[in-house]
Tab-separated table of C-alpha atoms in Angstrom:
chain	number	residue	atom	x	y	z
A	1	UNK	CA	-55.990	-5.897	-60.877
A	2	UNK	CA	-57.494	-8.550	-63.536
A	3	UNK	CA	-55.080	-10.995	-61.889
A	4	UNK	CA	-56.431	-10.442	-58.405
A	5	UNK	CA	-59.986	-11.038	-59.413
A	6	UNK	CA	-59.092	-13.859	-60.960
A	7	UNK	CA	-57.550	-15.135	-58.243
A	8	UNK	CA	-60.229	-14.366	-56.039
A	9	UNK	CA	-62.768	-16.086	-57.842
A	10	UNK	CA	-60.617	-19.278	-57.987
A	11	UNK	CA	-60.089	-19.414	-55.129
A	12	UNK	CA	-63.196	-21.700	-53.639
A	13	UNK	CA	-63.745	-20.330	-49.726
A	14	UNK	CA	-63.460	-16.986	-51.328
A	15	UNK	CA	-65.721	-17.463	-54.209
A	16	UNK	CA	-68.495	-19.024	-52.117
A	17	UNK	CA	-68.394	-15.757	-50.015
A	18	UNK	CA	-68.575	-13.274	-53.047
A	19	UNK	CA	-71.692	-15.398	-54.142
A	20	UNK	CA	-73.269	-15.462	-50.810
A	21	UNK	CA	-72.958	-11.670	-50.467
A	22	UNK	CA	-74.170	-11.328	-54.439
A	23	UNK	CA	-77.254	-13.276	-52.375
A	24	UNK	CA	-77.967	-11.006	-49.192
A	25	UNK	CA	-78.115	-8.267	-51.903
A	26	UNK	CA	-79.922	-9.531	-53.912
A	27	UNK	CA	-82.605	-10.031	-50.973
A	28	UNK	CA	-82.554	-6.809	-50.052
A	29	UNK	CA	-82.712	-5.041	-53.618
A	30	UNK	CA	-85.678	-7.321	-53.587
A	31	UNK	CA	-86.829	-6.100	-50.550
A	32	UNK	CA	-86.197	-2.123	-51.769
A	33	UNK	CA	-88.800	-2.686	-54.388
A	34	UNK	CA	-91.469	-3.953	-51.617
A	35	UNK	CA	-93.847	-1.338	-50.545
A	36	UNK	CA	-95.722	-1.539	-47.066
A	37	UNK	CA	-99.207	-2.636	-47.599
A	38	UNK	CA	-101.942	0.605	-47.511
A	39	UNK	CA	-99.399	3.252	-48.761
A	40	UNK	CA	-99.435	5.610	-51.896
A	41	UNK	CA	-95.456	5.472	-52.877
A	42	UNK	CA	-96.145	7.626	-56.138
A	43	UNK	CA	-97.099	11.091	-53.243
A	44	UNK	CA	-93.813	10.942	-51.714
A	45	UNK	CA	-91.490	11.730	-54.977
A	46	UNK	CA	-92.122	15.664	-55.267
A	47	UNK	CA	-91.371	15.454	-51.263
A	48	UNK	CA	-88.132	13.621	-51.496
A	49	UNK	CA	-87.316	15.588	-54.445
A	50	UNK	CA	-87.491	19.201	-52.417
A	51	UNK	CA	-86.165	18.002	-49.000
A	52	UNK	CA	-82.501	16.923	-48.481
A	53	UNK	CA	-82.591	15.335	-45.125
A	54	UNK	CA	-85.261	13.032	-46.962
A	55	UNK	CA	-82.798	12.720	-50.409
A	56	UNK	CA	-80.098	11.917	-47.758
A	57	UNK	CA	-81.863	9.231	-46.176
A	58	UNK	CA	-83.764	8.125	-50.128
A	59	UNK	CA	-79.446	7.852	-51.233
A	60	UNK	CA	-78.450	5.580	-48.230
A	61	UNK	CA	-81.627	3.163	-48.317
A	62	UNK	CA	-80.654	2.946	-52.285
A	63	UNK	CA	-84.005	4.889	-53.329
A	64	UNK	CA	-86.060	2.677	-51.112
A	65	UNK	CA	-87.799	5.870	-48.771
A	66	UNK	CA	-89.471	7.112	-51.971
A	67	UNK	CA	-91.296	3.786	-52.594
A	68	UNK	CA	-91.805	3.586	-48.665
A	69	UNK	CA	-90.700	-0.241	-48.703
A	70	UNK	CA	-90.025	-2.628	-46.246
A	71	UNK	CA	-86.767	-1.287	-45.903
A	72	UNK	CA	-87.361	2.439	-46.383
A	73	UNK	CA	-85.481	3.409	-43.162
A	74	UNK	CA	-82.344	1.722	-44.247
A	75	UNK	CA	-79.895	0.987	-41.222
A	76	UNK	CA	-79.593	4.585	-40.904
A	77	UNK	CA	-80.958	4.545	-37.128
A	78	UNK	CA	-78.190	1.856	-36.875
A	79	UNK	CA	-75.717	4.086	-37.807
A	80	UNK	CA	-77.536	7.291	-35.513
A	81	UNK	CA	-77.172	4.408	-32.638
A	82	UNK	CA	-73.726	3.979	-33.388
A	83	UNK	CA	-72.490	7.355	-33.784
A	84	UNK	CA	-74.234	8.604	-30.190
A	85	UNK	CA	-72.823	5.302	-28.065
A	86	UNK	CA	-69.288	6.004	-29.849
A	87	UNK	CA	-69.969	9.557	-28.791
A	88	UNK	CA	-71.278	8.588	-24.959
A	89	UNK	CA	-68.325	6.313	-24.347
A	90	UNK	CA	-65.247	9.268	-25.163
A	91	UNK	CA	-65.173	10.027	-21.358
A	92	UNK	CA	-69.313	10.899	-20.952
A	93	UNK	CA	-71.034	7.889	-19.885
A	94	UNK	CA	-68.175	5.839	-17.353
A	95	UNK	CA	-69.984	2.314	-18.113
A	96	UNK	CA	-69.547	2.621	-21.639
A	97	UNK	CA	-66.187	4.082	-21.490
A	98	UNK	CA	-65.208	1.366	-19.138
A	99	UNK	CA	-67.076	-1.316	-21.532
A	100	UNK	CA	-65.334	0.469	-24.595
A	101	UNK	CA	-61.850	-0.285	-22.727
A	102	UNK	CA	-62.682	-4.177	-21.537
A	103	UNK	CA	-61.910	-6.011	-24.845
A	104	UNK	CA	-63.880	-8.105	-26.805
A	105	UNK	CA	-66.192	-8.619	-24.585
A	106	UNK	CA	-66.863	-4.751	-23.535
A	107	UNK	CA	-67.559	-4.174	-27.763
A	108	UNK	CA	-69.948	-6.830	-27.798
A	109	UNK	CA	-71.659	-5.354	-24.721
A	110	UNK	CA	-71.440	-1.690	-26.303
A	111	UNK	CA	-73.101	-3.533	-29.963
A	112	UNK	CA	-75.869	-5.314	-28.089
A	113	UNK	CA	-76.838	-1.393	-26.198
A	114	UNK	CA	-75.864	-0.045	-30.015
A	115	UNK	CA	-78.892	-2.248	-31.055
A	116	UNK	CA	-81.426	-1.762	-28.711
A	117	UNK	CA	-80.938	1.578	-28.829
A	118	UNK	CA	-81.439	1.223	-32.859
A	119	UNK	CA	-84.769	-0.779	-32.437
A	120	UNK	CA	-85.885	2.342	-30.343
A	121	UNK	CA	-84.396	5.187	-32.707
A	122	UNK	CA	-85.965	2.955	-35.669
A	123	UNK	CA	-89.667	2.739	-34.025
A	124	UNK	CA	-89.866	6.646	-33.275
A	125	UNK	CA	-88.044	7.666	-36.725
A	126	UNK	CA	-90.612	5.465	-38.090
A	127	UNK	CA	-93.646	6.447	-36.627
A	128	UNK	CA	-92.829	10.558	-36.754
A	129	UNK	CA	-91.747	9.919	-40.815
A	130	UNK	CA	-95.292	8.319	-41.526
A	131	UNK	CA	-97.007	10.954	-39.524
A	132	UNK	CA	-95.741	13.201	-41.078
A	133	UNK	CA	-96.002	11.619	-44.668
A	134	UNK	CA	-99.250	11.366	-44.148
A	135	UNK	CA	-100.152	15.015	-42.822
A	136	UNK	CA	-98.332	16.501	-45.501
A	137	UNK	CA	-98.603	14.114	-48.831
A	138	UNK	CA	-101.564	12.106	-47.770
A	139	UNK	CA	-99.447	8.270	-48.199
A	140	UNK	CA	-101.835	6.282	-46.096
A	141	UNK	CA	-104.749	5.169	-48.766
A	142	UNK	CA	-107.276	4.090	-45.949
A	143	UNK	CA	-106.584	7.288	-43.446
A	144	UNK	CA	-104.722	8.128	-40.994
A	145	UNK	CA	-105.082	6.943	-37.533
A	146	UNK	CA	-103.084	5.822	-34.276
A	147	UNK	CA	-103.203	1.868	-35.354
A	148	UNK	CA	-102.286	2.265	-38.948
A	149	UNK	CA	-99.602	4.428	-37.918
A	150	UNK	CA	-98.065	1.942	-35.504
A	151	UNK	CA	-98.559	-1.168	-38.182
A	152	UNK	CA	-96.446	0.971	-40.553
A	153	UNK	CA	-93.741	1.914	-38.361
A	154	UNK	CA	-93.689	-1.666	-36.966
A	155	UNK	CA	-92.997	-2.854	-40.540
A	156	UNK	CA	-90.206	-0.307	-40.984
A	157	UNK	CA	-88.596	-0.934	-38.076
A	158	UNK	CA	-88.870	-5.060	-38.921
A	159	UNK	CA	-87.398	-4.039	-42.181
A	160	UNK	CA	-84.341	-2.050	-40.169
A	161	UNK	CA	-83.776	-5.179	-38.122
A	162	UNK	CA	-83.897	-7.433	-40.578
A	163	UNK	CA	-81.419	-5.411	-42.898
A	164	UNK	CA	-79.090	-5.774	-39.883
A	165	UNK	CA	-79.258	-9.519	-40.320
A	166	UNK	CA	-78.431	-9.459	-43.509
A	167	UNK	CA	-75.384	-7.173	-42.558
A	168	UNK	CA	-74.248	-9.869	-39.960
A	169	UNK	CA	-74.816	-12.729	-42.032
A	170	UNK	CA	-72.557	-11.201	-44.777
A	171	UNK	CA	-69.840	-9.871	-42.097
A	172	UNK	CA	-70.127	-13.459	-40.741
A	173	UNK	CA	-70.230	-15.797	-44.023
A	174	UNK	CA	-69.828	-13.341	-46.806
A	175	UNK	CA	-66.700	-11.137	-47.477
A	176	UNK	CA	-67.313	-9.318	-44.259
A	177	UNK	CA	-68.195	-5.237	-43.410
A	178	UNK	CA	-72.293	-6.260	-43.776
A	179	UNK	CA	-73.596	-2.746	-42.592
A	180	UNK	CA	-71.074	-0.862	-45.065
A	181	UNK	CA	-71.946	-3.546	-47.859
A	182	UNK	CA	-75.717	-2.580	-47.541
A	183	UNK	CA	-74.764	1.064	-47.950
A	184	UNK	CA	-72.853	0.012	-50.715
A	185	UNK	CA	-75.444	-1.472	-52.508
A	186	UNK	CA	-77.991	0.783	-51.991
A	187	UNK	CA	-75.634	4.208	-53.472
A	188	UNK	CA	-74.397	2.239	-56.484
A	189	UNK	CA	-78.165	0.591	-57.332
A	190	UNK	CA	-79.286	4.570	-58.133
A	191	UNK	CA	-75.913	5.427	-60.373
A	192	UNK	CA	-77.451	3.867	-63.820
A	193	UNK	CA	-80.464	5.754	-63.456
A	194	UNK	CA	-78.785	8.896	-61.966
A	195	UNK	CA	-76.445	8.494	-65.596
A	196	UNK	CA	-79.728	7.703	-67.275
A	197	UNK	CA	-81.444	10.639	-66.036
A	198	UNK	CA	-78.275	13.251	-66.813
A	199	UNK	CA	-78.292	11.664	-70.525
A	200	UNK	CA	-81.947	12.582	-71.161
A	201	UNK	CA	-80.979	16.401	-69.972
A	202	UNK	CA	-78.215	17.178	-71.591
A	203	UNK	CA	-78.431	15.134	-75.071
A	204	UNK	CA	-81.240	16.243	-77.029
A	205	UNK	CA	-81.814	13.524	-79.507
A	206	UNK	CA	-84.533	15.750	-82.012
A	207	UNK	CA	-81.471	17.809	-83.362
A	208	UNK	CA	-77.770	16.810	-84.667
A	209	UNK	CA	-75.863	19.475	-83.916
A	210	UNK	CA	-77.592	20.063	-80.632
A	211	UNK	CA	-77.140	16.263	-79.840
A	212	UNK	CA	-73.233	16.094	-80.661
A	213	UNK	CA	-73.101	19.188	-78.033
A	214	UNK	CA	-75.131	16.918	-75.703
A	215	UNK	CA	-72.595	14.223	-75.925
A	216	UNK	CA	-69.750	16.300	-75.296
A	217	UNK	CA	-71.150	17.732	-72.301
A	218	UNK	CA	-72.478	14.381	-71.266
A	219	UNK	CA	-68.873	12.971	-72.001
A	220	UNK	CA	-67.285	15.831	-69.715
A	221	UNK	CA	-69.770	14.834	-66.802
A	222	UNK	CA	-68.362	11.373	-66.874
A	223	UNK	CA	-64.854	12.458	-67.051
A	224	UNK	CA	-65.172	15.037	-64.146
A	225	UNK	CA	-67.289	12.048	-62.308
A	226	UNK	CA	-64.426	9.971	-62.763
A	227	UNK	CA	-61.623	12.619	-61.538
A	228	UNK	CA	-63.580	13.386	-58.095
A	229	UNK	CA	-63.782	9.244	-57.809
A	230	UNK	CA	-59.942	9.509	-58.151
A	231	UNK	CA	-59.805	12.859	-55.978
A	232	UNK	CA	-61.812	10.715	-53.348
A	233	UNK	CA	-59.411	7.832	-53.527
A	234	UNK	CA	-56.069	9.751	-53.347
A	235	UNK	CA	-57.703	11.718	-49.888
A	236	UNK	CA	-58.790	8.633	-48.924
A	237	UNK	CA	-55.127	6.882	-49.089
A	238	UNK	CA	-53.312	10.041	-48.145
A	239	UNK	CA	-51.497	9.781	-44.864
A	240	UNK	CA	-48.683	11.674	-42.828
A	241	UNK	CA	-45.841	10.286	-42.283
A	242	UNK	CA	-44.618	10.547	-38.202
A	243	UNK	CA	-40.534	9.189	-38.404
A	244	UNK	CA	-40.165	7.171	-35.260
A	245	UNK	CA	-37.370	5.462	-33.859
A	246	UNK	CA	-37.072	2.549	-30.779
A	247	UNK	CA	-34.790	3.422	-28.075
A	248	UNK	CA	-33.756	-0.325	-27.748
A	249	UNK	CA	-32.002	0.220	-31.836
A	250	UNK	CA	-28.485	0.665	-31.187
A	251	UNK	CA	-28.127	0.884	-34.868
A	252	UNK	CA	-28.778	3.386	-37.391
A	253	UNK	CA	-31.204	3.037	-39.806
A	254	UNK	CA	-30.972	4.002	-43.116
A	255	UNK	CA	-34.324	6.097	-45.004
A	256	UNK	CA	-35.696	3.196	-46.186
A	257	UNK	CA	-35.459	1.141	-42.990
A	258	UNK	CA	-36.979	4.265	-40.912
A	259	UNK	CA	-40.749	3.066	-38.636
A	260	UNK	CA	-42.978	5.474	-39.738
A	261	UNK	CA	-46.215	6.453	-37.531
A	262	UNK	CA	-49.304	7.121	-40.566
A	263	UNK	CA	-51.888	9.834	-39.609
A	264	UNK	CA	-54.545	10.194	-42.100
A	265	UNK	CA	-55.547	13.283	-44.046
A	266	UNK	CA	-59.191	12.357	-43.571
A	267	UNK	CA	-59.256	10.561	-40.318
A	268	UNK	CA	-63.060	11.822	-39.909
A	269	UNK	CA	-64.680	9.925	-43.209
A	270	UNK	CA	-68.051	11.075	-44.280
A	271	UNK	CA	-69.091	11.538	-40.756
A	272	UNK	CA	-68.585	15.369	-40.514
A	273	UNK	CA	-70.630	15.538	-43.759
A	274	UNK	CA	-73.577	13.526	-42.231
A	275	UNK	CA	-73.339	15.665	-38.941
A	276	UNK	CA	-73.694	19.171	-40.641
A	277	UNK	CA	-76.564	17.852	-43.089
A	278	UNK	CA	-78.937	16.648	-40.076
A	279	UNK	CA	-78.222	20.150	-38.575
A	280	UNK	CA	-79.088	22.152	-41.582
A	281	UNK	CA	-82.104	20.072	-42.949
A	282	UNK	CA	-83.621	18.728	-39.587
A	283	UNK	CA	-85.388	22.266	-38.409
A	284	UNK	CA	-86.109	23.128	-42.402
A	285	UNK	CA	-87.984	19.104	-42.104
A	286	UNK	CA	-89.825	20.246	-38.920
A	287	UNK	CA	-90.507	23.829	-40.630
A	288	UNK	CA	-92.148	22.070	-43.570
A	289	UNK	CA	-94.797	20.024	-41.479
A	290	UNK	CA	-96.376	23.663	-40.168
A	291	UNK	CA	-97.717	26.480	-41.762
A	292	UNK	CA	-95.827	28.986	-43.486
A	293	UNK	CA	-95.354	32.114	-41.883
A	294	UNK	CA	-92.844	34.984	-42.002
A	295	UNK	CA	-90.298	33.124	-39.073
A	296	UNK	CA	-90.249	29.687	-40.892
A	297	UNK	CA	-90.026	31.366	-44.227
A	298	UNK	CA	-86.884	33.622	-43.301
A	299	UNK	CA	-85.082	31.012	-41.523
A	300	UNK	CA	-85.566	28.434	-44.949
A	301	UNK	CA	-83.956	31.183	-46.411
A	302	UNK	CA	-80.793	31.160	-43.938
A	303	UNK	CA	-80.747	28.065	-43.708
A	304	UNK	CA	-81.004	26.604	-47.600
A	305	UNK	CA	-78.977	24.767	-49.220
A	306	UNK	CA	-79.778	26.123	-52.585
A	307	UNK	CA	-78.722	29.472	-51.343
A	308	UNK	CA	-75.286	30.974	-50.654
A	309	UNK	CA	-75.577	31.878	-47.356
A	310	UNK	CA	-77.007	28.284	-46.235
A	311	UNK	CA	-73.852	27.060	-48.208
A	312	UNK	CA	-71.454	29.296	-46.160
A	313	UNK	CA	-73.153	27.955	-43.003
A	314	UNK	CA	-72.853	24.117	-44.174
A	315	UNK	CA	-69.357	24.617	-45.144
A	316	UNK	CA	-68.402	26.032	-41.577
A	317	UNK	CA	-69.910	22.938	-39.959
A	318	UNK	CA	-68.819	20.868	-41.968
A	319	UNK	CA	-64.996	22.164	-41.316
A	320	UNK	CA	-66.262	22.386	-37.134
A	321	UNK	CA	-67.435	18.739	-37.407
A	322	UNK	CA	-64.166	17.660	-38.988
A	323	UNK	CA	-61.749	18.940	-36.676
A	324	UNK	CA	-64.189	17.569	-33.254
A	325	UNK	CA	-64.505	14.323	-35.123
A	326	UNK	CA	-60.812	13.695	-35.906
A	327	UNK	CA	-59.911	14.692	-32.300
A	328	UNK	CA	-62.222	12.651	-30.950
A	329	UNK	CA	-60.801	9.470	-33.531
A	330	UNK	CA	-57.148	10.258	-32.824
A	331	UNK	CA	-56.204	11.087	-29.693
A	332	UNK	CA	-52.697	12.782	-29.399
A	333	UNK	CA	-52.307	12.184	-25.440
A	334	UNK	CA	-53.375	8.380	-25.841
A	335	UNK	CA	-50.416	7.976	-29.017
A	336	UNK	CA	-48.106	9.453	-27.072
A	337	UNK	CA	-48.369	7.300	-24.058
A	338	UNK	CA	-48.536	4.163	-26.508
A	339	UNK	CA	-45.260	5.563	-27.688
A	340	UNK	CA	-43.433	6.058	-24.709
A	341	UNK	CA	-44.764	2.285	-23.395
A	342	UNK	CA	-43.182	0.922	-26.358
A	343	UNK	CA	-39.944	2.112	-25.687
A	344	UNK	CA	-40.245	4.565	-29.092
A	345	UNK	CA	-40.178	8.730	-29.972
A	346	UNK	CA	-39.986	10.853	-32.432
A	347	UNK	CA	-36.587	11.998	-33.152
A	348	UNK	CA	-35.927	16.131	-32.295
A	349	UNK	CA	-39.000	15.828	-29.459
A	350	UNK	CA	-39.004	14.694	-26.003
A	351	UNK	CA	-41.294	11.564	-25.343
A	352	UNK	CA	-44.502	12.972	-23.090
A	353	UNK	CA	-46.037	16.205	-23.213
A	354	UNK	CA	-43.958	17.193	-25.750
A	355	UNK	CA	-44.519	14.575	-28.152
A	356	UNK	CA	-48.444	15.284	-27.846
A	357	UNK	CA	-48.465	18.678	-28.341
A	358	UNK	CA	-46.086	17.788	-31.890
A	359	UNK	CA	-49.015	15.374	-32.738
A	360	UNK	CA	-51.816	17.683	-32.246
A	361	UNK	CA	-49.803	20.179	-34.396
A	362	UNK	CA	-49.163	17.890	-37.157
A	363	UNK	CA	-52.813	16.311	-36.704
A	364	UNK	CA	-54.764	20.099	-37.156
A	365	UNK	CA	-52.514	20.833	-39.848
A	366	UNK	CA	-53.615	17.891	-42.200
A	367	UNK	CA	-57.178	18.080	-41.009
A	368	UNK	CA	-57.354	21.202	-42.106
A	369	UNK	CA	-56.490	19.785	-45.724
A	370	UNK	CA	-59.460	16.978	-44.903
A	371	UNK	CA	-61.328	19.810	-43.917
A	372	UNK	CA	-61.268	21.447	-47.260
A	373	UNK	CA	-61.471	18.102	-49.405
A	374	UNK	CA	-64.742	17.346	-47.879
A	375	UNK	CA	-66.308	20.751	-47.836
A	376	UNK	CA	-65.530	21.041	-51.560
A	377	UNK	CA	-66.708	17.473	-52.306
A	378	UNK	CA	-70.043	18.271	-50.083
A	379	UNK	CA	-70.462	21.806	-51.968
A	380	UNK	CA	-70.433	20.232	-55.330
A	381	UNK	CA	-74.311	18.840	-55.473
A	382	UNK	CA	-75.640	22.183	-54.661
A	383	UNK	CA	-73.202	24.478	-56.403
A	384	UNK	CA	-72.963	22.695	-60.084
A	385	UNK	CA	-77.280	23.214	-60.119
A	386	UNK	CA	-76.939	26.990	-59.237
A	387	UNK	CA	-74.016	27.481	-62.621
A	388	UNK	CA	-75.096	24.487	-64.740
A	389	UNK	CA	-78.662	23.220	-66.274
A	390	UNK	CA	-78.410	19.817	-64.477
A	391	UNK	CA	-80.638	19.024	-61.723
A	392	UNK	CA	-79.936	19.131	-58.203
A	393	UNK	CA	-80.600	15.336	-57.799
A	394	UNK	CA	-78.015	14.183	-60.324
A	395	UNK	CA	-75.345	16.481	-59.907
A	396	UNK	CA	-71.556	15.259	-58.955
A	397	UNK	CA	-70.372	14.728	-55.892
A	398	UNK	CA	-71.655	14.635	-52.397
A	399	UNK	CA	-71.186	12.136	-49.669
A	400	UNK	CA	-72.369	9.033	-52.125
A	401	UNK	CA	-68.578	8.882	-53.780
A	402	UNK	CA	-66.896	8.990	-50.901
A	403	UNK	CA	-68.809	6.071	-49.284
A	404	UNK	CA	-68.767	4.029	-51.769
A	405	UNK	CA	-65.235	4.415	-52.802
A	406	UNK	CA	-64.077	3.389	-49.445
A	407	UNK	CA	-66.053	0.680	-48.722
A	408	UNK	CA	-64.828	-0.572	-51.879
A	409	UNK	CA	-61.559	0.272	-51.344
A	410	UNK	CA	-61.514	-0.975	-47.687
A	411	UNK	CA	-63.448	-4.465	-48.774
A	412	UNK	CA	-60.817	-4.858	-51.764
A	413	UNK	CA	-58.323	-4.636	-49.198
A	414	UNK	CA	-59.847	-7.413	-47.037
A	415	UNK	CA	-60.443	-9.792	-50.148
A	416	UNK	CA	-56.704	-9.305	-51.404
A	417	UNK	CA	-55.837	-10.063	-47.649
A	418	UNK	CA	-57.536	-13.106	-47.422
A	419	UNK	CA	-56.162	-14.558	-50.634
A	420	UNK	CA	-52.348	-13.654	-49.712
A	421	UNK	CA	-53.313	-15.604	-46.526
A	422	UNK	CA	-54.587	-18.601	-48.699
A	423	UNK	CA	-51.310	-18.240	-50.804
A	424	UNK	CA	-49.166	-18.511	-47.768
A	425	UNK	CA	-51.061	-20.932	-46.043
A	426	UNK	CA	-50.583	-23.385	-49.735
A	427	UNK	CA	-47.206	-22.645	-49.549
A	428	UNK	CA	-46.612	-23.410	-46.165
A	429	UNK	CA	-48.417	-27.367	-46.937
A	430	UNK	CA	-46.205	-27.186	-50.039
C-alpha cells in the first residue's frame, strides 16, 4: 500500500491530478463555510439536530445545510435527477430508453436532461427549504417575503451548479468520479468533529477512574468503527461466482483456468438506504411545518425513527428497495442473451430461458444477504442511541461508511489503474 502511494505521487501526470483535486476541495470546503447573505445559520442547528431527512441532507453537503451556505443543497438534487432519469429510461419513458441504448452519444443526451432537470429540482428544493426555514426557525434576518425568498434559492441553486463544475473539472483534470469526490469530501470533513464530539461524552476528564472508563469505552467505539469500515469493505468486494464455459473451447479447463461470471452481493449500493429514508422522513418534514394535532402526532409516532415500530417499517423498505433496485441494475434476461451471443453457458443449464431463471435464483439469493448487510448497517445510528448514552448524531454506522468507503475504494482502484498503465506504457518505450 505505502509503495503504491509512493508511486502515485512520483509519478508526475498523476501527481498534478491528486493536487488539482486537493484544489477543487479545497474551494468548496471554502465555499461550505460561506453563508448566504441575510440568513441566521445559528436557528437552524436544533432543526437539523431533530429532523433526519435534514441530518441526511446536513451529512452529504459535509455540514454545509446547517450554516445555510452557498452550497447548502449539496448536489443532492443532482443525484434526485439522476436516480428518476435512470429510473424513466428502464422501459418507462421510450426516448430515454432509446437514448440510454444509442452509445455515447445517447448518455450525453440523457446527462444534459439529468441536468436541467437538476437546475429545476435544485430551484424548487431551494425555495420550499427556505420557506420553510423561515416559517418555522425564523432564518431570514430582514423578513420573509416572495423576493428574498427567490434571491436565496437562486444562490443555492448557483451553489448546486457550481458544485457540479467542480465535479466535472475534477472527473475531467483531476483523478476522475467529481460528483462522488464531493460526497467524499463533504462525509469525511464532519468525522474529526463527530470523534471530537463522542470524546467529550464519554471521557470525563474531572475524575481518574471515571476518565480511564471513558477511554476504554472511547477506545471500543473506534475499534467497532473500524470493524463496520472493514464489514463495509468485505460486502462491498463480495461477489458470486457464475462458472461459465465458451462453446468454441474444445479443451478442458482446469479450476484455475475456469471464466467466471461475478454478481455482486450488494449490487444496489447505498441507494436502497437513501430511497427508504426520503419515504420515512419526507411526510414527518411536511408534518413538522403544521400544527400539531392528534393525526400528525400519531403518525410521528409510526413513523419515527427513534421508535421500534418506525425501525421495523425502515428495515422492510429498506430490504423492498434492495431487491427492486438490484433487479432493476442486473437484469437476468439481458445476461442471458449476452451469454448466448457470445457463444458461452453455464455448465448443467440450458442457454435461454433456462439460464435466466438460474440467474434470478442465484441473484435473490445473495441480495437477500445485501439485503441484511445494509439494513443492519442503516439500523445502527438509531439503535446504539436507544441502548447506549451516545447521541443520535454521532453514533456508528449509517449510510456515511458505506459511501465513503467505496468511493475510496472505487477511486483507489482507478489511481492504481492509471499507474500500471504508466508502468506498461515505460516499459513498452523501454
Amino acid at each position: 500500500m505505502l509503495q503504491t502511494f509512493a508511486g502515485l505521487f512520483r509519478n508526475k501526470e498523476i501527481r498534478k491530478k491528486i493536487f488539482f483535486t486537493l484544489a477543487m476541495l479545497f474551494i468548496y470546503r471554502l465555499g461550505s463555510g460561506i453563508p448566504v447573505p441575510g440568513v441566521d445559520a445559528a436557528a437552524l442547528t436544533a432543526g437539523i439536530a431533530d429532523n433526519s431527512i435534514l441530518g441526511m441532507m446536513n451529512l452529504l453537503g459535509g455540514g454545509a445545510l446547517q450554516r445555510l451556505s452557498v452550497f447548502a443543497l449539496g448536489v443532492t438534487p443532482y443525484i434526485t435527477a439522476s436516480i428518476i432519469i435512470q429510473l424513466m429510461s428502464m422501459d418507462v419513458i421510450p426516448a430515454l430508453t432509446e437514448m440510454a441504448k444509442s452509445g455515447q452519444q445517447g448518455r450525453m443526451k440523457l446527462d444534459k436532461i439529468t441536468r436541467y432537470m437538476g437546475v429545476v429540482l435544485a430551484f424548487i428544493q431551494a425555495f420550499t427549504m427556505v420557506y420553510a426555514f423561515d416559517v418555522s426557525y425564523g432564518v431570514l434576518t430582514n423578513g420573509g417575503s416572495v423576493s428574498t425568498y427567490l434571491y436565496v434559492a437562486t444562490v443555492l441553486t448557483a451553489g448546486t451548479m457550481f458544485l457540479l463544475w467542480i465535479g466535472d473539472q475534477i472527473s475531467s483534470k483531476g483523478i476522475g468520479n467529481g460528483i462522488s469526490i464531493i460526497i467524499f469530501a463533504g462525509i469525511v470533513a464532519n468525522i474529526p468533529f463527530q470523534f471530537f464530539q463522542v470524546f467529550n461524552t464519554l471521557v470525563d476528564t474531572t475524575n481518574n477512574t471515571a476518565m480511564f472508563s471513558g477511554l476504554l469505552t472511547f477506545f471500543l467505539y473506534v475499534l467497532i468503527y473500524l470493524l463496520i469500515i472493514v464489514l463495509v469493505i468485505f460486502m462491498q468486494l463480495a461477489v458470486r461466482k457464475i462458472p461459465v464455459q465458451y462453446t468454441s473451447s474444445g479443451m478442458k479447463r482446469g479450476r484455475n483456468d475456469m471464466t467466471y461470471l461475478p454478481l455482486k452481493i450488494n449490487s444496489a449500493s447505498v441507494i436502497p438506504v437513501i430511497f427508504a429514508s426520503a419515504i420515512m422522513t419526507a411526510p414527518l418534514t411536511v408534518m413538522s411545518f403544521f400544527e400539531a394535532n392528534s393525526f400528525t402526532t400519531a403518525l410521528s409516532n409510526i413513523l419515527s425513527l427513534q421508535r421500534p415500530l418506525g425501525l421495523v417499517i425502515y428495515a422492510v423498505l429498506i430490504v423492498l428497495f434492495t431487491f427492486f433496485y438490484t433487479n432493476l441494475q442486473v437484469d437476468p434476461e439481458k445476461i442471458a442473451e449476452n451469454l448466448g451471443k457470445s457463444g458461452t453457458y453455464i455448465p448443467g443449464i440450458r442457454p435461454g430461458t433456462e439460464t435466466k431463471e438460474y440467474l434470478s435464483k442465484v441473484l435473490n439469493r445473495i441480495t437477500v444477504l445485501g439485503a441484511i448487510f445494509l439494513t443492519f448497517i442503516a439500523l445502527l445510528p438509531y439503535v446504539l442511541p436507544m441502548v447506549t448514552d451516545l447521541p443520535a448524531s454521532t453514533a456508528l454506522g449509517g449510510t456515511g461508511i458505506i459511501i465513503v468507503v467505496g468511493v475510496a475504494m472505487e477511486t483507489m482502484s482507478q489511481l492504481k489503474g492509471q499507474l500500471t498503465q504508466k508502468s506498461y506504457r515505460g516499459f513498452i518505450q523501454k
